[in-house]
Amino acid sequence: MSDLGRLYYMGRGVKEDEGEAAAWYRKSAELGNAGAQCNLGVMYEQGRGVEKDMRQAVTWLRAAADQGWALAQCNLGLCYEQGRGVGKSDSDAARWYQLASDQGNADAQFSLALALLRGAGGVKHDVGKIRALLSSSALQGHVRAQKCLDVMPIAEARNAEARAKEKKGDTSREDGPGAEATGGAVQQGSGVTPGIKPKSTTKKKGKQKRK
């Protein structure tokens, strides 16, 4: 039944019909098919073949995610991150991203890396893990992860510089993009928000006061 839903959804061998696709996905989803549950959840999320309903989307995504379906886990993580159809929770978002990431889902690996950068929901900022997640995602062709990796060396250098100044008691360091280097610079270059270009990571030189 799930396969028949896919045929209707893609218009293969039958006339494309999203409503019919949703009906067949539902029949299979109610029998416990994780793939069909995930697909039905996405259709509710996007309002395709059914009326858009984020609560229904979360219900079906969770059913599939609980069975270990990586795509559903990733999408459910996004619902928690954005507070759509469920209460906003960065910690729950990170938990679902982690589960999908462990199965090699590139989108989840990228999203988890960003969560680690932000320290969202108390998630520990771990540069080594961030780099590993971005590398794995990038190797699968994830463009945003590739862009993040491009700016990470600059970000890490700025972090090291900031830490060195703090140890010396230098209070003249700048605030703004890159001040919290890894999080600021990498997130700016990630392309998470379409249309926003990464800001320059070139640091302005300040005037040194003579003693």
Short mmCIF file of C-alpha atoms in Angstrom, two decimals, residues 21-204:
data_model
loop_
_atom_site.label_atom_id
_atom_site.label_comp_id
_atom_site.label_asym_id
_atom_site.label_seq_id
_atom_site.Cartn_x
_atom_site.Cartn_y
_atom_site.Cartn_z
CA ALA A 21 -1.26 9.11 -2.45
CA ALA A 22 -2.13 10.38 1.04
CA ALA A 23 -5.05 7.94 1.26
CA TRP A 24 -2.83 4.96 0.48
CA TYR A 25 -0.07 6.18 2.79
CA ARG A 26 -2.64 6.45 5.57
CA LYS A 27 -3.82 2.86 5.07
CA SER A 28 -0.25 1.62 5.27
CA ALA A 29 0.63 3.98 8.15
CA GLU A 30 -2.26 2.68 10.23
CA LEU A 31 -0.82 -0.82 9.81
CA GLY A 32 2.45 0.41 11.30
CA ASN A 33 4.59 0.96 8.18
CA ALA A 34 7.26 3.47 9.27
CA GLY A 35 7.99 4.75 5.76
CA ALA A 36 4.31 5.44 5.13
CA GLN A 37 3.98 7.12 8.52
CA CYS A 38 6.88 9.41 7.69
CA ASN A 39 5.51 10.23 4.23
CA LEU A 40 2.06 10.95 5.60
CA GLY A 41 3.59 13.17 8.28
CA VAL A 42 5.47 15.15 5.64
CA MET A 43 2.29 15.53 3.57
CA TYR A 44 0.48 16.97 6.60
CA GLU A 45 3.48 19.19 7.24
CA GLN A 46 3.43 20.56 3.70
CA GLY A 47 -0.33 20.44 3.12
CA ARG A 48 -0.02 18.18 0.09
CA GLY A 49 -2.95 15.89 -0.61
CA VAL A 50 -4.36 16.77 2.81
CA GLU A 51 -5.10 19.98 4.69
CA LYS A 52 -1.98 21.26 6.40
CA ASP A 53 -2.02 20.20 10.05
CA MET A 54 1.19 20.34 12.08
CA ARG A 55 -0.26 18.37 14.98
CA GLN A 56 -1.12 15.49 12.65
CA ALA A 57 2.30 15.88 11.05
CA VAL A 58 4.02 15.50 14.42
CA THR A 59 1.82 12.53 15.35
CA TRP A 60 2.82 10.56 12.26
CA LEU A 61 6.45 11.69 12.27
CA ARG A 62 6.76 10.58 15.88
CA ALA A 63 5.22 7.19 15.07
CA ALA A 64 7.86 6.65 12.39
CA ALA A 65 10.67 8.16 14.48
CA ASP A 66 9.89 5.80 17.37
CA GLN A 67 10.48 2.94 14.95
CA GLY A 68 13.91 4.34 14.09
CA TRP A 69 13.07 5.96 10.73
CA ALA A 70 15.93 8.46 10.29
CA LEU A 71 14.12 10.95 8.04
CA ALA A 72 11.21 11.12 10.48
CA GLN A 73 13.62 11.63 13.39
CA CYS A 74 15.29 14.50 11.55
CA ASN A 75 11.97 16.14 10.63
CA LEU A 76 10.67 15.71 14.16
CA GLY A 77 13.82 17.37 15.46
CA LEU A 78 13.10 20.34 13.21
CA CYS A 79 9.53 20.54 14.53
CA TYR A 80 10.89 20.76 18.08
CA GLU A 81 13.54 23.29 17.08
CA GLN A 82 10.97 25.57 15.45
CA GLY A 83 8.06 24.83 17.80
CA ARG A 84 5.76 23.70 15.00
CA GLY A 85 2.98 21.32 16.07
CA VAL A 86 4.76 20.76 19.36
CA GLY A 87 6.26 22.87 22.14
CA LYS A 88 9.61 24.38 21.21
CA SER A 89 12.45 22.45 22.83
CA ASP A 90 16.10 22.70 21.81
CA SER A 91 17.04 19.70 23.94
CA ASP A 92 14.39 17.48 22.33
CA ALA A 93 15.41 18.76 18.90
CA ALA A 94 19.04 17.83 19.58
CA ARG A 95 18.02 14.39 20.85
CA TRP A 96 16.12 13.55 17.66
CA TYR A 97 18.86 15.03 15.48
CA GLN A 98 21.37 12.83 17.30
CA LEU A 99 19.35 9.68 16.66
CA ALA A 100 19.02 10.47 12.94
CA SER A 101 22.65 11.56 12.76
CA ASP A 102 23.77 8.22 14.20
CA GLN A 103 22.14 6.61 11.16
CA GLY A 104 24.08 8.86 8.78
CA ASN A 105 21.34 11.36 7.88
CA ALA A 106 23.20 14.35 6.39
CA ASP A 107 20.54 16.94 7.25
CA ALA A 108 20.43 15.75 10.86
CA GLN A 109 24.22 15.85 11.13
CA PHE A 110 24.23 19.44 9.88
CA SER A 111 21.38 20.49 12.20
CA LEU A 112 23.02 18.81 15.20
CA ALA A 113 26.30 20.61 14.42
CA LEU A 114 24.46 23.94 14.51
CA ALA A 115 22.79 22.99 17.80
CA LEU A 116 26.23 22.25 19.25
CA LEU A 117 27.53 25.58 17.96
CA ARG A 118 24.72 27.45 19.68
CA GLY A 119 24.88 25.40 22.84
CA ALA A 120 21.10 25.21 22.48
CA GLY A 121 19.21 23.45 25.23
CA GLY A 122 22.37 22.99 27.25
CA VAL A 123 24.01 20.92 24.49
CA LYS A 124 27.77 21.01 25.08
CA HIS A 125 29.81 23.05 22.59
CA ASP A 126 32.27 20.49 21.24
CA VAL A 127 34.41 21.73 18.33
CA GLY A 128 35.76 18.26 17.55
CA LYS A 129 32.27 16.77 17.31
CA ILE A 130 31.03 19.74 15.30
CA ARG A 131 33.80 19.27 12.75
CA ALA A 132 33.15 15.51 12.54
CA LEU A 133 29.42 16.05 11.97
CA LEU A 134 29.98 18.72 9.34
CA SER A 135 32.59 16.58 7.58
CA SER A 136 30.27 13.57 7.43
CA SER A 137 27.40 15.72 6.17
CA ALA A 138 29.60 17.49 3.63
CA LEU A 139 30.91 14.21 2.24
CA GLN A 140 27.29 13.33 1.43
CA GLY A 141 27.01 16.50 -0.65
CA HIS A 142 25.36 18.78 1.92
CA VAL A 143 26.22 22.25 0.55
CA ARG A 144 25.65 24.18 3.79
CA ALA A 145 27.89 21.81 5.71
CA GLN A 146 30.59 22.29 3.07
CA LYS A 147 30.35 26.08 3.49
CA CYS A 148 30.61 25.77 7.26
CA LEU A 149 33.78 23.72 6.95
CA ASP A 150 35.27 26.43 4.73
CA VAL A 151 34.99 29.06 7.48
CA MET A 152 35.77 26.89 10.51
CA PRO A 153 39.58 27.45 10.39
CA ILE A 154 38.98 31.22 10.53
CA ALA A 155 36.47 30.79 13.33
CA GLU A 156 38.77 28.59 15.39
CA ALA A 157 41.65 31.05 14.95
CA ARG A 158 39.46 33.89 16.20
CA ASN A 159 38.40 31.81 19.19
CA ALA A 160 42.04 31.13 20.05
CA GLU A 161 42.86 34.82 19.74
CA ALA A 162 39.91 35.77 21.96
CA ARG A 163 40.93 33.24 24.63
CA ALA A 164 44.52 34.51 24.56
CA LYS A 165 43.36 38.09 25.10
CA GLU A 166 41.11 37.05 27.97
CA LYS A 167 44.02 35.31 29.70
CA LYS A 168 46.11 38.49 29.39
CA GLY A 169 43.24 40.55 30.77
CA ASP A 170 42.90 42.48 27.51
CA THR A 171 39.42 44.03 27.41
CA SER A 172 39.84 45.73 24.03
CA ARG A 173 38.54 42.86 21.90
CA GLU A 174 35.58 43.60 19.68
CA ASP A 175 32.05 42.36 20.06
CA GLY A 176 29.95 41.34 17.07
CA PRO A 177 30.28 38.64 14.39
CA GLY A 178 33.16 36.37 15.22
CA ALA A 179 33.53 37.56 18.83
CA GLU A 180 32.20 34.17 19.87
CA ALA A 181 34.14 32.94 16.92
CA THR A 182 33.13 29.40 16.09
CA GLY A 183 29.41 29.92 16.65
CA GLY A 184 29.27 33.35 15.04
CA ALA A 185 31.39 32.80 11.96
CA VAL A 186 30.24 29.30 11.11
CA GLN A 187 26.56 30.06 11.56
CA GLN A 188 26.86 33.20 9.45
CA GLY A 189 28.37 31.16 6.63
CA SER A 190 26.04 28.20 6.90
CA GLY A 191 23.30 29.58 4.71
CA VAL A 192 20.66 28.51 7.22
CA THR A 193 18.61 31.59 6.39
CA PRO A 194 18.17 31.86 2.60
CA GLY A 195 19.24 35.17 1.13
CA ILE A 196 21.53 36.21 4.00
CA LYS A 197 25.12 36.37 2.93
CA PRO A 198 27.90 35.53 5.40
CA LYS A 199 29.45 38.59 6.99
CA SER A 200 33.13 39.26 6.62
CA THR A 201 35.31 37.47 9.12
CA THR A 202 38.15 40.01 8.70
CA LYS A 203 38.87 41.62 12.01
CA LYS A 204 39.40 45.38 12.15
#
